Short mmCIF file of C-alpha atoms in Angstrom, two decimals:
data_model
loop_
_atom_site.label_atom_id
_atom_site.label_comp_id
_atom_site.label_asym_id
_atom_site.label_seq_id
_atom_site.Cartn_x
_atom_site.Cartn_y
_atom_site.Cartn_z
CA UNK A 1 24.30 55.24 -27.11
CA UNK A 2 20.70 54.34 -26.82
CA UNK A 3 21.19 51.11 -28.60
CA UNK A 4 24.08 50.59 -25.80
CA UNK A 5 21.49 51.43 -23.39
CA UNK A 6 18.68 49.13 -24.43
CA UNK A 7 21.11 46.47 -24.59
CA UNK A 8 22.08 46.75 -21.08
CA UNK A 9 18.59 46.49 -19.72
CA UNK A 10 17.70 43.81 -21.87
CA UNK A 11 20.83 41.77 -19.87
CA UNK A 12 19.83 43.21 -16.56
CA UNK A 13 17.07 42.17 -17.25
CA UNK A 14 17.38 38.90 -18.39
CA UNK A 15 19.42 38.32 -15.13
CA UNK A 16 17.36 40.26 -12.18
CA UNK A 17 15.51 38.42 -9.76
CA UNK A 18 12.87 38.35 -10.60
CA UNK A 19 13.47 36.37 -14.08
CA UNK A 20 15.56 33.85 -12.65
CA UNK A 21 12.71 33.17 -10.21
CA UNK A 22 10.48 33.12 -12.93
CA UNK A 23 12.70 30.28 -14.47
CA UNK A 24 13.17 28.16 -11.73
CA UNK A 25 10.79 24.94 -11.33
CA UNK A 26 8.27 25.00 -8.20
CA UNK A 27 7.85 21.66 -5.67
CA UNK A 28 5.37 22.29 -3.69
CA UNK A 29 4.92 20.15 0.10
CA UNK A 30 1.73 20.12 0.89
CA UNK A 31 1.11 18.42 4.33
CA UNK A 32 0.62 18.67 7.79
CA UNK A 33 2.36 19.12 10.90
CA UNK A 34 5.38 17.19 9.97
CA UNK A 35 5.94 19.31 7.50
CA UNK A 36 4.86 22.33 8.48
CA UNK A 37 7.45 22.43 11.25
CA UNK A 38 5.90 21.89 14.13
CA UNK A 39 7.07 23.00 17.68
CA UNK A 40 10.80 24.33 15.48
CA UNK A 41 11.79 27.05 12.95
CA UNK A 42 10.74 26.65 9.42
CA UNK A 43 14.15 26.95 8.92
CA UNK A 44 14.56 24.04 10.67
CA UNK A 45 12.04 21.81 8.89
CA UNK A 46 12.46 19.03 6.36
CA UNK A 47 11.08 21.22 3.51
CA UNK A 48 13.46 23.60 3.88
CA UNK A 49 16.48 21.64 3.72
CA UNK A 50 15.12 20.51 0.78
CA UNK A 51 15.22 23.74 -0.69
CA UNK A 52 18.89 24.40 0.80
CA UNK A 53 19.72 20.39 -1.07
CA UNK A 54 18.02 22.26 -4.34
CA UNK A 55 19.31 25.40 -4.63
CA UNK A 56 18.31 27.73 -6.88
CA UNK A 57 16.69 25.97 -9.63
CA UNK A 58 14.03 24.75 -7.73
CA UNK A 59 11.72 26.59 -5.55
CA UNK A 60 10.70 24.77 -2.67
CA UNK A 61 6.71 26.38 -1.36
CA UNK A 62 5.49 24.77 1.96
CA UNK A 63 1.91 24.79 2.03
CA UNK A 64 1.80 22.33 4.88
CA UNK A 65 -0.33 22.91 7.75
CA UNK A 66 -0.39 21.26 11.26
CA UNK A 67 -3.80 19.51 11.71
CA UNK A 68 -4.30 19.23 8.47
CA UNK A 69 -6.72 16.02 7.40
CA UNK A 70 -7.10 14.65 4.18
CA UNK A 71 -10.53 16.63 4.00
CA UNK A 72 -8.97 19.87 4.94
CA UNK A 73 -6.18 19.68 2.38
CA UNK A 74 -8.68 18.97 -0.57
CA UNK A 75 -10.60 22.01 0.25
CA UNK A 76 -7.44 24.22 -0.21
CA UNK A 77 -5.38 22.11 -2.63
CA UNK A 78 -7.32 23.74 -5.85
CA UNK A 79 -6.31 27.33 -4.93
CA UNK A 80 -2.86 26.52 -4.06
CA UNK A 81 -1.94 24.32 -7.43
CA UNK A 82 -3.73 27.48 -9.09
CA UNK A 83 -1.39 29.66 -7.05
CA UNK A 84 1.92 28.37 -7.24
CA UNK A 85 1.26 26.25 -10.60
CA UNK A 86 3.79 23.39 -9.26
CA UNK A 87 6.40 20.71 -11.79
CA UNK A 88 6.00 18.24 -8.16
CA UNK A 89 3.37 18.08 -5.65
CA UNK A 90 4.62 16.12 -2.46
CA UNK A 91 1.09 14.64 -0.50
CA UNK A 92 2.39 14.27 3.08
CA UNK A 93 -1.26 13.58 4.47
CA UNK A 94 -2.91 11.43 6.61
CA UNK A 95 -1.65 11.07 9.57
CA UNK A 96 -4.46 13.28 11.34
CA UNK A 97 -7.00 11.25 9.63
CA UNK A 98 -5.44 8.06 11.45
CA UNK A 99 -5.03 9.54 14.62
CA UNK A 100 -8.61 10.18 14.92
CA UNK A 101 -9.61 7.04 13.26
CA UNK A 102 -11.22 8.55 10.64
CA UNK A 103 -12.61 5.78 8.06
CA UNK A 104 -9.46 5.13 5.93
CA UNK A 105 -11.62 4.26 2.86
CA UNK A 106 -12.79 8.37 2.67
CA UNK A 107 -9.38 9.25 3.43
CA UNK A 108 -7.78 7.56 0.26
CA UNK A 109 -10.57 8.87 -1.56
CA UNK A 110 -9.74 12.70 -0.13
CA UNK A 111 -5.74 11.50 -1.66
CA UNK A 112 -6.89 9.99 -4.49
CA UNK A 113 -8.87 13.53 -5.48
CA UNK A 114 -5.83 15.43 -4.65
CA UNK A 115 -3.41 12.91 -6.81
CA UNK A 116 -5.72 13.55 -9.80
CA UNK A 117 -6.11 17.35 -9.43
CA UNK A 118 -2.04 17.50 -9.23
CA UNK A 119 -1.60 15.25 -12.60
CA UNK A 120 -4.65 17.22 -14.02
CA UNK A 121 -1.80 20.47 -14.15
CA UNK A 122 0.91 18.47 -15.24
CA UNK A 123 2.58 18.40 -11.78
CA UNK A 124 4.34 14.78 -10.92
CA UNK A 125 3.40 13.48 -7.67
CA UNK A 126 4.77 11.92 -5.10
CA UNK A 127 2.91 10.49 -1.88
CA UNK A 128 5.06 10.94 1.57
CA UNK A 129 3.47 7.64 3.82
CA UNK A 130 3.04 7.12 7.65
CA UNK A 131 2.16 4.49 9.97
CA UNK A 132 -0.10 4.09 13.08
CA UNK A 133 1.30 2.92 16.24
CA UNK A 134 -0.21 -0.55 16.77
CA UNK A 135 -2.42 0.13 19.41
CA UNK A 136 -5.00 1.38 16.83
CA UNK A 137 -5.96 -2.20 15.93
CA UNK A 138 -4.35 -4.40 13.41
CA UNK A 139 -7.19 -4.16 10.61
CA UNK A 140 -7.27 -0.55 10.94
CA UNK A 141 -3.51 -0.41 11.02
CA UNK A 142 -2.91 -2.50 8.62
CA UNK A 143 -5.47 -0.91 5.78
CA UNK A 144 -4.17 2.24 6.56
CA UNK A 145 -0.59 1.45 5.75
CA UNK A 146 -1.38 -0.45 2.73
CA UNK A 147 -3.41 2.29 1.27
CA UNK A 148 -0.29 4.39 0.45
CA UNK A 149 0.61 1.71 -1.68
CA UNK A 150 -2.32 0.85 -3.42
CA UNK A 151 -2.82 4.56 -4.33
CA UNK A 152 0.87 4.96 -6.18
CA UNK A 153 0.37 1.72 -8.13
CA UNK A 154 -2.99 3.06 -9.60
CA UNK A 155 -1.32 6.36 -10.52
CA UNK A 156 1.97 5.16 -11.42
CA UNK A 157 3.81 7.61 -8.58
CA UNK A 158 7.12 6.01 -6.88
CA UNK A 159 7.08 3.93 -4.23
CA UNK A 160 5.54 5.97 -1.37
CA UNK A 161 8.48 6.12 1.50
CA UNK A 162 7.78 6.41 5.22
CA UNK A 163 8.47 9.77 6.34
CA UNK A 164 9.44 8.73 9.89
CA UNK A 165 11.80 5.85 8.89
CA UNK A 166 15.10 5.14 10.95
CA UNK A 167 13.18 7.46 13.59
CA UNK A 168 10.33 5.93 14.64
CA UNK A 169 11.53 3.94 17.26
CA UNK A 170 13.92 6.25 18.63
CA UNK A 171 11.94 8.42 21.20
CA UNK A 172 15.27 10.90 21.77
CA UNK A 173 14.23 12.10 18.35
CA UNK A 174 10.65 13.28 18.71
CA UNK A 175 9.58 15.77 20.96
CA UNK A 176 7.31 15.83 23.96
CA UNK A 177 4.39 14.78 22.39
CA UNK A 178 6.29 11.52 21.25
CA UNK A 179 4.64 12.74 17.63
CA UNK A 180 6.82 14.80 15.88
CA UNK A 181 10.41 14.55 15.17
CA UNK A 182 12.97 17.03 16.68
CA UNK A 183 15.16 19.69 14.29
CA UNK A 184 18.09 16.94 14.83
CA UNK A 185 15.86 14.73 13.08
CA UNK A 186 14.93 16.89 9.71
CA UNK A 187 17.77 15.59 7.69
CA UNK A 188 16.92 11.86 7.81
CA UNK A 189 13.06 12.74 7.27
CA UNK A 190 14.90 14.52 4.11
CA UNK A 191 16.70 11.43 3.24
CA UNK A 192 13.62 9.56 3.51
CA UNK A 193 11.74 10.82 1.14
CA UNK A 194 14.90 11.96 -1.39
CA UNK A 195 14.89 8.43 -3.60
CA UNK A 196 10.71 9.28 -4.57
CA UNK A 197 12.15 12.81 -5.86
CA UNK A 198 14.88 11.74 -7.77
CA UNK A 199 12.21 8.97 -9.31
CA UNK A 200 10.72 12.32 -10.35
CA UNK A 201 13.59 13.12 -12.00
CA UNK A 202 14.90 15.97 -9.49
CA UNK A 203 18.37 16.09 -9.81
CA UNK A 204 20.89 15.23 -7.11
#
């Protein structure tokens, strides 16, 4: 009987919880506020249909903050990779650095720290891009979208998609600010960035 016993509770065991959560494979989104679900429900956000497209091999941590910079995010990435100890790292960052015009060369520097701390842990990486309404000047504009790019070919991560694609131009889809995307519009930000993820072998 307590062989029997021992048995059981081995299986239960094997089966609780907390072992299948120990099993499952963590992506971590690490961003800002177009991540973080700004102005919704996290429920409502990108990353967590994500989790929901998933299931229950994955487990989907969103360390995304709104306001987040470049600078800000490397100062907290280091804990959080220690934290969560992550198979994929999405880098949705930037966009705060534009918007304030922040010198893009120290920006892809901050990304380029953050790429290398991610690999250095044997997480694969994947880097979310935006863009810059025009009115911030063509040079600026242009060097900012271009660094996404440039940073994914010198660390060999897919081709960096643009979060706000198929939305960009639709203002019914972004709230009042005319910055970030309404709940209707989570799914094709999902979409968006799905091809990088299954490039990092995530299954479909």
């Amino acid at each position: 009987m307590a062989r029997i016993v021992l048995f059981l509770s081995v299986v239960v065991g094997l089966f609780s919880p907390a072992a299948l959560a120990a099993e499952s494979k963590t992506l971590l989104v690490f961003g800002d506020s177009l991540s973080a679900g700004y102005g919704m429900t996290l429920r409502q956000a990108w990353p967590n249909l994500l989790q929901n497209r998933l299931g229950n091999n994955w487990r989907v941590v969103n360390a995304s903050q709104s306001g987040e910079t470049t600078a800000g995010g490397l100062t907290r990435l280091g804990a959080t990779l220690k934290q969560h100890k992550p198979t994929i790292v999405l880098l949705e960052l930037g966009a705060n650095d534009g918007l304030r015009g922040l010198p893009v060369d120290a920006a892809r520097k901050n990304l380029a720290a953050m790429i290398e701390q991610s690999q250095a842990i044997g997480a694969r990486v994947a880097l979310i891009g935006v863009q810059l309404p025009p009115n911030f000047g063509g040079p600026y504009t242009t060097k900012f979208a271009a660094m996404y790019g440039e940073l994914a070919r010198q660390y060999k991560l897919p081709p960096p998609p643009f979060l706000l694609e198929g939305i960009a131009d639709k203002p019914a889809l972004f709230q009042a600010d005319q910055l970030h995307p309404i709940p209707a519009a989570q799914p094709q930000l999902l979409d968006n960035i799905w091809p990088a993820l299954q490039q990092l072998q995530v299954p479909s």
